[in-house]
Amino acid sequence: MSNPLELQSKFDELKNQLNYHNYRYYVLDDPTVPDIEYDRLFQQLKELESQHPELVTPDSPTQRVGEAPLSAFSQVAHEVPMLSLDNAFSDEDLESFNRRLQDRLKNPDDIEFACEPKLDGIAVSLLYVNGQLERGATRGDGTTGEDITQNVRTITSIPLRLMGEGYPEVLEVRGEIYMPKQGFERLNQKAREAGEKTFVNPRNAAAGSLRQLDARITASRPLQMCAYSVGRFDGGSLPERHTEVLEQLHQWGFLINPEMAVVHNISGCLEYYRRLGEKRDSLPYDIDGIVFKVNNLALQQTLGFVSRAPRWAIAYKFPAQEEMTQLLSVEFQVGRTGAVTPVARLNPVFVGGVTVSNATLHNRDEINRLGVMVGDTVVVRRAGDVIPQVVSIVKSQRPADASEIVFPETCPVCDSPVETVPGEAVARCTGGLICGAQRKEAIKHFASRKAMDIDGLGDKLVEQLVDEGLIHSVADLYRLEASQVAELERMGPKSAENLIAALEASKSTSFERFLYSLGIREVGEATARGLSRYFGNLDALIAANEESLQKVDDVGPVVAHFVAEFLRQEHNLEAIEALQKAGVHWDDISVEERHEPLADQTYVVTGSFSLIKRDEAKKLLQQLGAKVAGSVSAKTHCVVVGGGATNNSKYVKAQELGIQTMTEEELVALLQEHGVL
């Protein structure tokens, strides 16, 4: 680029772009591009300035860390500038860094490096005077930050007073405030339940939490701080090595990173980088690289600084976990439980170490939250083995022909209606028994011990039978022949005959087991038992409307809707009829048999049992009509306490409320009296 006007124009364009992204990132906490895009632009500007140093100006992003702080907070001038770090993006970059060190240090044979994970959070400065926290500030533009003292005081990993002894009169500690992954997920789940906007990633969540004007909001957020260096230090003395300084800070009450290590030479740095890269996704916090520092503080002083970064440290970035690309189309996949998931088909992009062409959009609510349309430029995130997902859009780059994403009304696999229940985000196919996408899971559930209890029909055998095309529905199980089964892997004539015998035996079942085996949403064993005892037979249940279904104990509007909708679908009725034609049968429950001597009574079962399994005791109580609860209340009829544990909290509460209690022996006698044991 030899034309001076073109050169100046390119330089101005890069400056403006970076300044705008700095403003979005540091000031508004609302970045519009992923970090990798910012790093790419920054590298272009650095290369341009290195080739044309006459273009460098004081307002260049290479001469400072970010933009001005938020005006809502008072400003703090850093007594010692909080500089940024130079970045390495390849082994060659790291080796070049090492050569520069050797040149300045007259080619030492052995350089000791401190290695620390680069936490993806917010850099802060904490000032302690006579051991007491006096002030907290953000890095801001490196010279001036924001006073966030009241907020940092709410973070439990930040000591309000230093521990131990030997600390200086004035101590400035620098560190990274971040949000652990688990806390981030809890925060977003709470926001989703409240119908509020979720955070894109833990870094944004930490920034948004730290810059709250109301410190009570900050206190409610799961923030932590990890110390990584010392700024101002008046009085006393520091150890001679950086890692020893951090260990000293740890003794004074600061959290330091447990993954910190000391290595020798650049080969040790590269080995550490690869080891932490493999471990990255299992760490409880996000990291975006490794920081390598010359460990000897005297050598750090010798090496000194450039305008915006120390010569003795570098951040080796991991491959980007976020990238930009275009959303080409959206397809809908049906999962094994019937969940209909929108899948973004993308212009292939390299992110997280692999080429990504598909990403999940989760559900309709997520699409609405993102405001995403087909044709948009989107930010895609991939972390390790996690399924790539679209996390945001670049609305400024939306094309004129962008189109809305429309959810299907019928299942793309079996053409059954797709339903979204009020209060749920997931749309589901209603064709559980006949949908090809759900076939394997439906058959596994049908054959399970608590359902039809088909001995020998395990998950792997079900998958083989479906994959070989021997069965397409639950009714097909009863058409299997021993000769077909014997030819499957790990099967033989005897095993095949045993399976056919088990299938034959399973044809004789109970109404409640049959209902449970159908896999109706939210219909577990207790609900199936309640439905079977209330209606007595299949015809009465099919004829029931949602209002009458709710007369059954523990069946509310949602469960009633699921049951009624399932039994309304023609394909489900056809599947039930096919099972009956195959020989599956049960005895209907007469009005007399529906008599339940413990109806309207609530039991709580607690403690250890030896005469009968506790789960079995609960089932037998339910068989007699009782409701079995997990906690004691004024509505509890009786608390059964096993093991004679009179110090049991539920026993104590029963005594306080004057509720009847019963031993295991007394429960067994009751069950025997009513003929169920």
Short mmCIF file of N, CA and C in Angstrom, two decimals, residues 475-627:
data_model
loop_
_atom_site.label_atom_id
_atom_site.label_comp_id
_atom_site.label_asym_id
_atom_site.label_seq_id
_atom_site.Cartn_x
_atom_site.Cartn_y
_atom_site.Cartn_z
N ALA A 475 -45.22 -52.83 19.25
CA ALA A 475 -46.00 -54.03 18.91
C ALA A 475 -45.17 -55.05 18.13
N ASP A 476 -44.18 -54.56 17.37
CA ASP A 476 -43.32 -55.47 16.58
C ASP A 476 -42.53 -56.42 17.47
N LEU A 477 -42.32 -56.06 18.73
CA LEU A 477 -41.59 -56.94 19.65
C LEU A 477 -42.25 -58.31 19.72
N TYR A 478 -43.57 -58.31 19.69
CA TYR A 478 -44.31 -59.56 19.87
C TYR A 478 -44.43 -60.36 18.58
N ARG A 479 -43.83 -59.86 17.49
CA ARG A 479 -43.79 -60.62 16.23
C ARG A 479 -42.41 -61.22 15.98
N LEU A 480 -41.48 -60.95 16.90
CA LEU A 480 -40.12 -61.48 16.74
C LEU A 480 -40.12 -63.01 16.83
N GLU A 481 -39.20 -63.62 16.08
CA GLU A 481 -39.00 -65.06 16.14
C GLU A 481 -37.60 -65.35 16.67
N ALA A 482 -37.47 -66.46 17.37
CA ALA A 482 -36.19 -66.82 17.98
C ALA A 482 -35.07 -66.89 16.95
N SER A 483 -35.37 -67.38 15.75
CA SER A 483 -34.34 -67.52 14.72
C SER A 483 -33.78 -66.16 14.30
N GLN A 484 -34.63 -65.12 14.29
CA GLN A 484 -34.16 -63.77 13.94
C GLN A 484 -33.23 -63.23 15.02
N VAL A 485 -33.65 -63.39 16.27
CA VAL A 485 -32.89 -62.85 17.39
C VAL A 485 -31.55 -63.57 17.55
N ALA A 486 -31.53 -64.87 17.29
CA ALA A 486 -30.31 -65.67 17.50
C ALA A 486 -29.17 -65.22 16.60
N GLU A 487 -29.48 -64.58 15.48
CA GLU A 487 -28.44 -64.16 14.54
C GLU A 487 -27.78 -62.83 14.93
N LEU A 488 -28.32 -62.15 15.95
CA LEU A 488 -27.76 -60.86 16.36
C LEU A 488 -26.47 -61.06 17.15
N GLU A 489 -25.66 -60.00 17.21
CA GLU A 489 -24.39 -60.04 17.92
C GLU A 489 -24.62 -60.35 19.40
N ARG A 490 -23.78 -61.23 19.95
CA ARG A 490 -23.82 -61.64 21.36
C ARG A 490 -25.11 -62.37 21.74
N MET A 491 -25.82 -62.87 20.76
CA MET A 491 -27.02 -63.67 21.02
C MET A 491 -26.79 -65.07 20.45
N GLY A 492 -27.55 -66.01 20.97
CA GLY A 492 -27.49 -67.39 20.47
C GLY A 492 -28.86 -68.00 20.61
N PRO A 493 -29.01 -69.26 20.23
CA PRO A 493 -30.33 -69.91 20.29
C PRO A 493 -30.97 -69.86 21.68
N LYS A 494 -30.17 -70.14 22.73
CA LYS A 494 -30.73 -70.17 24.08
C LYS A 494 -31.17 -68.77 24.52
N SER A 495 -30.32 -67.77 24.30
CA SER A 495 -30.66 -66.39 24.68
C SER A 495 -31.89 -65.92 23.91
N ALA A 496 -31.96 -66.29 22.64
CA ALA A 496 -33.10 -65.88 21.81
C ALA A 496 -34.39 -66.51 22.33
N GLU A 497 -34.33 -67.81 22.68
CA GLU A 497 -35.52 -68.48 23.21
C GLU A 497 -35.96 -67.86 24.53
N ASN A 498 -34.99 -67.49 25.36
CA ASN A 498 -35.32 -66.86 26.64
C ASN A 498 -36.02 -65.51 26.42
N LEU A 499 -35.55 -64.76 25.42
CA LEU A 499 -36.17 -63.47 25.14
C LEU A 499 -37.61 -63.65 24.65
N ILE A 500 -37.82 -64.58 23.75
CA ILE A 500 -39.18 -64.83 23.24
C ILE A 500 -40.10 -65.26 24.38
N ALA A 501 -39.58 -66.07 25.29
CA ALA A 501 -40.37 -66.50 26.45
C ALA A 501 -40.71 -65.31 27.34
N ALA A 502 -39.73 -64.39 27.54
CA ALA A 502 -39.97 -63.21 28.36
C ALA A 502 -41.01 -62.30 27.71
N LEU A 503 -40.96 -62.18 26.40
CA LEU A 503 -41.95 -61.38 25.69
C LEU A 503 -43.35 -61.98 25.86
N GLU A 504 -43.42 -63.29 25.76
CA GLU A 504 -44.71 -63.95 25.93
C GLU A 504 -45.25 -63.73 27.34
N ALA A 505 -44.37 -63.84 28.33
CA ALA A 505 -44.80 -63.66 29.72
C ALA A 505 -45.26 -62.22 29.98
N SER A 506 -44.64 -61.25 29.29
CA SER A 506 -44.98 -59.84 29.53
C SER A 506 -46.35 -59.46 29.00
N LYS A 507 -46.94 -60.32 28.16
CA LYS A 507 -48.26 -60.00 27.60
C LYS A 507 -49.32 -59.90 28.69
N SER A 508 -49.13 -60.64 29.75
CA SER A 508 -50.06 -60.57 30.88
C SER A 508 -49.53 -59.56 31.88
N THR A 509 -50.19 -58.43 31.98
CA THR A 509 -49.66 -57.34 32.81
C THR A 509 -50.80 -56.73 33.61
N SER A 510 -50.58 -55.56 34.15
CA SER A 510 -51.63 -54.84 34.88
C SER A 510 -51.94 -53.55 34.13
N PHE A 511 -53.10 -53.00 34.39
CA PHE A 511 -53.51 -51.77 33.72
C PHE A 511 -52.53 -50.63 34.01
N GLU A 512 -52.09 -50.53 35.26
CA GLU A 512 -51.20 -49.42 35.62
C GLU A 512 -49.83 -49.57 34.97
N ARG A 513 -49.32 -50.79 34.89
CA ARG A 513 -48.03 -51.01 34.21
C ARG A 513 -48.14 -50.68 32.73
N PHE A 514 -49.25 -51.08 32.12
CA PHE A 514 -49.44 -50.80 30.71
C PHE A 514 -49.48 -49.29 30.46
N LEU A 515 -50.21 -48.55 31.30
CA LEU A 515 -50.28 -47.10 31.15
C LEU A 515 -48.89 -46.47 31.27
N TYR A 516 -48.13 -46.93 32.27
CA TYR A 516 -46.78 -46.39 32.47
C TYR A 516 -45.89 -46.71 31.27
N SER A 517 -46.05 -47.89 30.67
CA SER A 517 -45.19 -48.32 29.56
C SER A 517 -45.38 -47.48 28.30
N LEU A 518 -46.53 -46.79 28.18
CA LEU A 518 -46.80 -46.00 26.98
C LEU A 518 -45.93 -44.76 26.88
N GLY A 519 -45.32 -44.35 27.96
CA GLY A 519 -44.40 -43.21 27.92
C GLY A 519 -45.10 -41.87 27.76
N ILE A 520 -46.32 -41.73 28.29
CA ILE A 520 -47.02 -40.45 28.24
C ILE A 520 -46.27 -39.45 29.10
N ARG A 521 -46.06 -38.25 28.61
CA ARG A 521 -45.27 -37.24 29.34
C ARG A 521 -45.84 -37.01 30.73
N GLU A 522 -44.94 -36.99 31.71
CA GLU A 522 -45.25 -36.70 33.11
C GLU A 522 -46.08 -37.78 33.79
N VAL A 523 -46.30 -38.91 33.13
CA VAL A 523 -47.05 -40.01 33.75
C VAL A 523 -46.05 -41.04 34.27
N GLY A 524 -45.72 -40.92 35.55
CA GLY A 524 -44.85 -41.88 36.19
C GLY A 524 -45.65 -43.01 36.81
N GLU A 525 -44.99 -43.81 37.65
CA GLU A 525 -45.66 -44.96 38.25
C GLU A 525 -46.86 -44.54 39.10
N ALA A 526 -46.67 -43.54 39.95
CA ALA A 526 -47.74 -43.13 40.85
C ALA A 526 -48.94 -42.59 40.08
N THR A 527 -48.68 -41.79 39.04
CA THR A 527 -49.77 -41.23 38.24
C THR A 527 -50.49 -42.32 37.47
N ALA A 528 -49.72 -43.27 36.91
CA ALA A 528 -50.34 -44.39 36.19
C ALA A 528 -51.22 -45.20 37.14
N ARG A 529 -50.75 -45.39 38.37
CA ARG A 529 -51.54 -46.13 39.36
C ARG A 529 -52.83 -45.38 39.68
N GLY A 530 -52.71 -44.06 39.88
CA GLY A 530 -53.88 -43.26 40.19
C GLY A 530 -54.90 -43.27 39.06
N LEU A 531 -54.43 -43.15 37.83
CA LEU A 531 -55.34 -43.16 36.68
C LEU A 531 -56.03 -44.51 36.53
N SER A 532 -55.26 -45.59 36.69
CA SER A 532 -55.84 -46.93 36.51
C SER A 532 -56.89 -47.22 37.58
N ARG A 533 -56.63 -46.80 38.81
CA ARG A 533 -57.58 -47.08 39.90
C ARG A 533 -58.81 -46.19 39.83
N TYR A 534 -58.65 -44.99 39.31
CA TYR A 534 -59.80 -44.09 39.23
C TYR A 534 -60.74 -44.48 38.09
N PHE A 535 -60.16 -44.77 36.91
CA PHE A 535 -61.01 -45.07 35.74
C PHE A 535 -61.29 -46.56 35.57
N GLY A 536 -60.37 -47.40 36.06
CA GLY A 536 -60.62 -48.84 36.06
C GLY A 536 -60.36 -49.56 34.76
N ASN A 537 -60.57 -48.91 33.59
CA ASN A 537 -60.35 -49.58 32.32
C ASN A 537 -59.95 -48.56 31.25
N LEU A 538 -59.44 -49.07 30.14
CA LEU A 538 -58.88 -48.21 29.10
C LEU A 538 -59.96 -47.38 28.41
N ASP A 539 -61.11 -47.97 28.15
CA ASP A 539 -62.16 -47.23 27.45
C ASP A 539 -62.60 -46.01 28.24
N ALA A 540 -62.75 -46.16 29.56
CA ALA A 540 -63.16 -45.03 30.40
C ALA A 540 -62.09 -43.94 30.40
N LEU A 541 -60.83 -44.36 30.39
CA LEU A 541 -59.74 -43.38 30.39
C LEU A 541 -59.70 -42.62 29.07
N ILE A 542 -59.86 -43.33 27.95
CA ILE A 542 -59.84 -42.67 26.64
C ILE A 542 -60.99 -41.68 26.52
N ALA A 543 -62.14 -42.01 27.11
CA ALA A 543 -63.32 -41.15 27.01
C ALA A 543 -63.24 -39.93 27.93
N ALA A 544 -62.29 -39.92 28.88
CA ALA A 544 -62.22 -38.84 29.87
C ALA A 544 -61.72 -37.55 29.23
N ASN A 545 -62.29 -36.42 29.68
CA ASN A 545 -61.79 -35.12 29.23
C ASN A 545 -60.80 -34.59 30.27
N GLU A 546 -60.20 -33.45 29.97
CA GLU A 546 -59.17 -32.91 30.86
C GLU A 546 -59.74 -32.58 32.24
N GLU A 547 -60.96 -32.13 32.29
CA GLU A 547 -61.57 -31.78 33.58
C GLU A 547 -61.73 -33.01 34.47
N SER A 548 -62.24 -34.10 33.90
CA SER A 548 -62.43 -35.31 34.70
C SER A 548 -61.09 -35.95 35.07
N LEU A 549 -60.08 -35.81 34.22
CA LEU A 549 -58.75 -36.35 34.54
C LEU A 549 -58.17 -35.70 35.79
N GLN A 550 -58.49 -34.42 35.98
CA GLN A 550 -57.95 -33.69 37.13
C GLN A 550 -58.58 -34.11 38.45
N LYS A 551 -59.58 -34.96 38.41
CA LYS A 551 -60.16 -35.47 39.65
C LYS A 551 -59.26 -36.54 40.28
N VAL A 552 -58.33 -37.03 39.49
CA VAL A 552 -57.37 -38.02 40.00
C VAL A 552 -56.33 -37.32 40.85
N ASP A 553 -56.00 -37.91 42.00
CA ASP A 553 -55.03 -37.31 42.91
C ASP A 553 -53.70 -37.07 42.20
N ASP A 554 -53.15 -35.88 42.38
CA ASP A 554 -51.85 -35.48 41.82
C ASP A 554 -51.86 -35.24 40.31
N VAL A 555 -53.03 -35.24 39.68
CA VAL A 555 -53.12 -34.91 38.26
C VAL A 555 -53.64 -33.48 38.13
N GLY A 556 -52.74 -32.58 37.69
CA GLY A 556 -53.11 -31.19 37.51
C GLY A 556 -53.40 -30.89 36.05
N PRO A 557 -53.58 -29.62 35.72
CA PRO A 557 -53.92 -29.24 34.34
C PRO A 557 -52.89 -29.69 33.30
N VAL A 558 -51.61 -29.58 33.63
CA VAL A 558 -50.57 -29.93 32.66
C VAL A 558 -50.59 -31.43 32.36
N VAL A 559 -50.60 -32.26 33.42
CA VAL A 559 -50.61 -33.72 33.21
C VAL A 559 -51.90 -34.15 32.53
N ALA A 560 -53.01 -33.56 32.93
CA ALA A 560 -54.29 -33.89 32.30
C ALA A 560 -54.25 -33.59 30.80
N HIS A 561 -53.62 -32.47 30.44
CA HIS A 561 -53.49 -32.13 29.02
C HIS A 561 -52.65 -33.16 28.28
N PHE A 562 -51.52 -33.57 28.88
CA PHE A 562 -50.65 -34.55 28.23
C PHE A 562 -51.39 -35.87 28.00
N VAL A 563 -52.13 -36.33 29.02
CA VAL A 563 -52.84 -37.60 28.90
C VAL A 563 -53.93 -37.51 27.84
N ALA A 564 -54.74 -36.45 27.91
CA ALA A 564 -55.84 -36.31 26.95
C ALA A 564 -55.32 -36.17 25.53
N GLU A 565 -54.25 -35.38 25.35
CA GLU A 565 -53.68 -35.17 24.02
C GLU A 565 -53.12 -36.48 23.46
N PHE A 566 -52.44 -37.26 24.31
CA PHE A 566 -51.87 -38.54 23.87
C PHE A 566 -52.97 -39.48 23.39
N LEU A 567 -54.06 -39.55 24.14
CA LEU A 567 -55.14 -40.50 23.81
C LEU A 567 -56.09 -39.95 22.76
N ARG A 568 -55.86 -38.71 22.32
CA ARG A 568 -56.64 -38.14 21.22
C ARG A 568 -56.01 -38.48 19.87
N GLN A 569 -54.68 -38.71 19.89
CA GLN A 569 -53.96 -38.92 18.65
C GLN A 569 -54.27 -40.29 18.06
N GLU A 570 -54.72 -40.31 16.81
CA GLU A 570 -55.13 -41.54 16.16
C GLU A 570 -53.99 -42.55 16.09
N HIS A 571 -52.78 -42.06 15.82
CA HIS A 571 -51.65 -42.99 15.69
C HIS A 571 -51.32 -43.67 17.02
N ASN A 572 -51.53 -42.98 18.15
CA ASN A 572 -51.30 -43.61 19.46
C ASN A 572 -52.36 -44.68 19.74
N LEU A 573 -53.60 -44.40 19.39
CA LEU A 573 -54.67 -45.38 19.58
C LEU A 573 -54.43 -46.61 18.71
N GLU A 574 -53.91 -46.38 17.49
CA GLU A 574 -53.60 -47.51 16.61
C GLU A 574 -52.47 -48.36 17.20
N ALA A 575 -51.47 -47.69 17.83
CA ALA A 575 -50.37 -48.43 18.45
C ALA A 575 -50.87 -49.25 19.63
N ILE A 576 -51.79 -48.69 20.42
CA ILE A 576 -52.36 -49.42 21.56
C ILE A 576 -53.16 -50.63 21.07
N GLU A 577 -53.94 -50.42 20.02
CA GLU A 577 -54.74 -51.51 19.45
C GLU A 577 -53.83 -52.63 18.92
N ALA A 578 -52.72 -52.24 18.30
CA ALA A 578 -51.77 -53.24 17.78
C ALA A 578 -51.20 -54.08 18.91
N LEU A 579 -50.92 -53.46 20.06
CA LEU A 579 -50.41 -54.20 21.21
C LEU A 579 -51.46 -55.19 21.73
N GLN A 580 -52.71 -54.75 21.78
CA GLN A 580 -53.77 -55.64 22.25
C GLN A 580 -53.97 -56.81 21.28
N LYS A 581 -53.88 -56.53 19.97
CA LYS A 581 -54.00 -57.60 18.98
C LYS A 581 -52.84 -58.58 19.08
N ALA A 582 -51.68 -58.07 19.53
CA ALA A 582 -50.51 -58.94 19.69
C ALA A 582 -50.62 -59.81 20.94
N GLY A 583 -51.64 -59.54 21.77
CA GLY A 583 -51.85 -60.40 22.95
C GLY A 583 -51.62 -59.73 24.28
N VAL A 584 -51.23 -58.47 24.29
CA VAL A 584 -51.03 -57.77 25.57
C VAL A 584 -52.39 -57.56 26.22
N HIS A 585 -52.52 -57.98 27.48
CA HIS A 585 -53.82 -57.88 28.15
C HIS A 585 -53.63 -57.66 29.64
N TRP A 586 -54.72 -57.27 30.31
CA TRP A 586 -54.73 -57.05 31.74
C TRP A 586 -56.16 -57.17 32.23
N ASP A 587 -56.32 -57.31 33.50
CA ASP A 587 -57.66 -57.36 34.08
C ASP A 587 -58.08 -55.94 34.46
N ASP A 588 -59.28 -55.57 34.01
CA ASP A 588 -59.80 -54.27 34.42
C ASP A 588 -60.05 -54.26 35.92
N ILE A 589 -60.06 -53.08 36.49
CA ILE A 589 -60.23 -52.93 37.93
C ILE A 589 -61.70 -52.61 38.22
N SER A 590 -62.36 -53.49 38.94
CA SER A 590 -63.78 -53.29 39.25
C SER A 590 -63.95 -52.20 40.29
N VAL A 591 -65.19 -51.74 40.43
CA VAL A 591 -65.49 -50.70 41.42
C VAL A 591 -65.13 -51.19 42.82
N GLU A 592 -65.41 -52.48 43.07
CA GLU A 592 -65.11 -53.03 44.40
C GLU A 592 -63.61 -53.06 44.64
N GLU A 593 -62.85 -53.43 43.62
CA GLU A 593 -61.39 -53.52 43.76
C GLU A 593 -60.76 -52.16 43.94
N ARG A 594 -61.45 -51.13 43.50
CA ARG A 594 -60.90 -49.79 43.63
C ARG A 594 -60.98 -49.26 45.06
N HIS A 595 -61.61 -50.04 45.95
CA HIS A 595 -61.68 -49.63 47.36
C HIS A 595 -60.26 -49.53 47.91
N GLU A 596 -59.98 -48.42 48.50
CA GLU A 596 -58.63 -48.18 49.02
C GLU A 596 -58.75 -47.77 50.48
N PRO A 597 -58.41 -48.65 51.39
CA PRO A 597 -58.62 -48.39 52.82
C PRO A 597 -57.82 -47.20 53.36
N LEU A 598 -56.71 -46.83 52.69
CA LEU A 598 -55.90 -45.71 53.17
C LEU A 598 -56.09 -44.45 52.33
N ALA A 599 -57.21 -44.42 51.56
CA ALA A 599 -57.48 -43.24 50.73
C ALA A 599 -57.59 -42.00 51.61
N ASP A 600 -57.13 -40.88 51.05
CA ASP A 600 -57.17 -39.57 51.75
C ASP A 600 -56.21 -39.49 52.93
N GLN A 601 -55.31 -40.46 53.07
CA GLN A 601 -54.31 -40.41 54.14
C GLN A 601 -52.93 -40.18 53.54
N THR A 602 -52.15 -39.34 54.18
CA THR A 602 -50.79 -39.04 53.70
C THR A 602 -49.77 -39.62 54.67
N TYR A 603 -48.86 -40.44 54.14
CA TYR A 603 -47.81 -41.07 54.94
C TYR A 603 -46.45 -40.47 54.55
N VAL A 604 -45.56 -40.40 55.51
CA VAL A 604 -44.16 -40.05 55.28
C VAL A 604 -43.32 -41.22 55.76
N VAL A 605 -42.43 -41.74 54.93
CA VAL A 605 -41.59 -42.89 55.27
C VAL A 605 -40.15 -42.43 55.38
N THR A 606 -39.51 -42.68 56.52
CA THR A 606 -38.15 -42.18 56.74
C THR A 606 -37.34 -43.19 57.55
N GLY A 607 -36.01 -43.03 57.56
CA GLY A 607 -35.14 -43.94 58.32
C GLY A 607 -34.73 -45.16 57.52
N SER A 608 -33.97 -46.07 58.16
CA SER A 608 -33.48 -47.28 57.49
C SER A 608 -34.39 -48.46 57.80
N PHE A 609 -34.60 -49.31 56.77
CA PHE A 609 -35.52 -50.44 56.90
C PHE A 609 -34.77 -51.75 56.71
N SER A 610 -35.19 -52.80 57.42
CA SER A 610 -34.53 -54.11 57.32
C SER A 610 -35.51 -55.22 56.93
N LEU A 611 -36.79 -55.08 57.30
CA LEU A 611 -37.77 -56.12 57.01
C LEU A 611 -38.34 -56.01 55.60
N ILE A 612 -38.33 -54.80 55.05
CA ILE A 612 -38.88 -54.52 53.74
C ILE A 612 -38.13 -53.34 53.15
N LYS A 613 -37.94 -53.32 51.85
CA LYS A 613 -37.28 -52.17 51.23
C LYS A 613 -38.17 -50.94 51.34
N ARG A 614 -37.56 -49.80 51.57
CA ARG A 614 -38.33 -48.59 51.80
C ARG A 614 -39.17 -48.22 50.56
N ASP A 615 -38.57 -48.37 49.35
CA ASP A 615 -39.33 -48.07 48.14
C ASP A 615 -40.53 -49.00 47.99
N GLU A 616 -40.35 -50.26 48.37
CA GLU A 616 -41.45 -51.22 48.29
C GLU A 616 -42.56 -50.85 49.27
N ALA A 617 -42.16 -50.39 50.45
CA ALA A 617 -43.14 -49.96 51.44
C ALA A 617 -43.98 -48.80 50.91
N LYS A 618 -43.33 -47.87 50.23
CA LYS A 618 -44.06 -46.73 49.66
C LYS A 618 -45.06 -47.20 48.61
N LYS A 619 -44.64 -48.12 47.74
CA LYS A 619 -45.52 -48.62 46.68
C LYS A 619 -46.74 -49.33 47.26
N LEU A 620 -46.53 -50.12 48.32
CA LEU A 620 -47.64 -50.86 48.92
C LEU A 620 -48.61 -49.91 49.62
N LEU A 621 -48.09 -48.85 50.23
CA LEU A 621 -48.97 -47.85 50.82
C LEU A 621 -49.81 -47.17 49.75
N GLN A 622 -49.17 -46.86 48.62
CA GLN A 622 -49.90 -46.24 47.51
C GLN A 622 -50.94 -47.20 46.95
N GLN A 623 -50.61 -48.49 46.92
CA GLN A 623 -51.54 -49.50 46.43
C GLN A 623 -52.81 -49.52 47.28
N LEU A 624 -52.66 -49.19 48.57
CA LEU A 624 -53.80 -49.15 49.48
C LEU A 624 -54.50 -47.79 49.46
N GLY A 625 -54.05 -46.91 48.56
CA GLY A 625 -54.73 -45.63 48.39
C GLY A 625 -54.07 -44.46 49.07
N ALA A 626 -53.00 -44.71 49.84
CA ALA A 626 -52.36 -43.61 50.57
C ALA A 626 -51.52 -42.75 49.63
N LYS A 627 -51.37 -41.51 50.00
CA LYS A 627 -50.44 -40.62 49.33
C LYS A 627 -49.15 -40.62 50.14
#
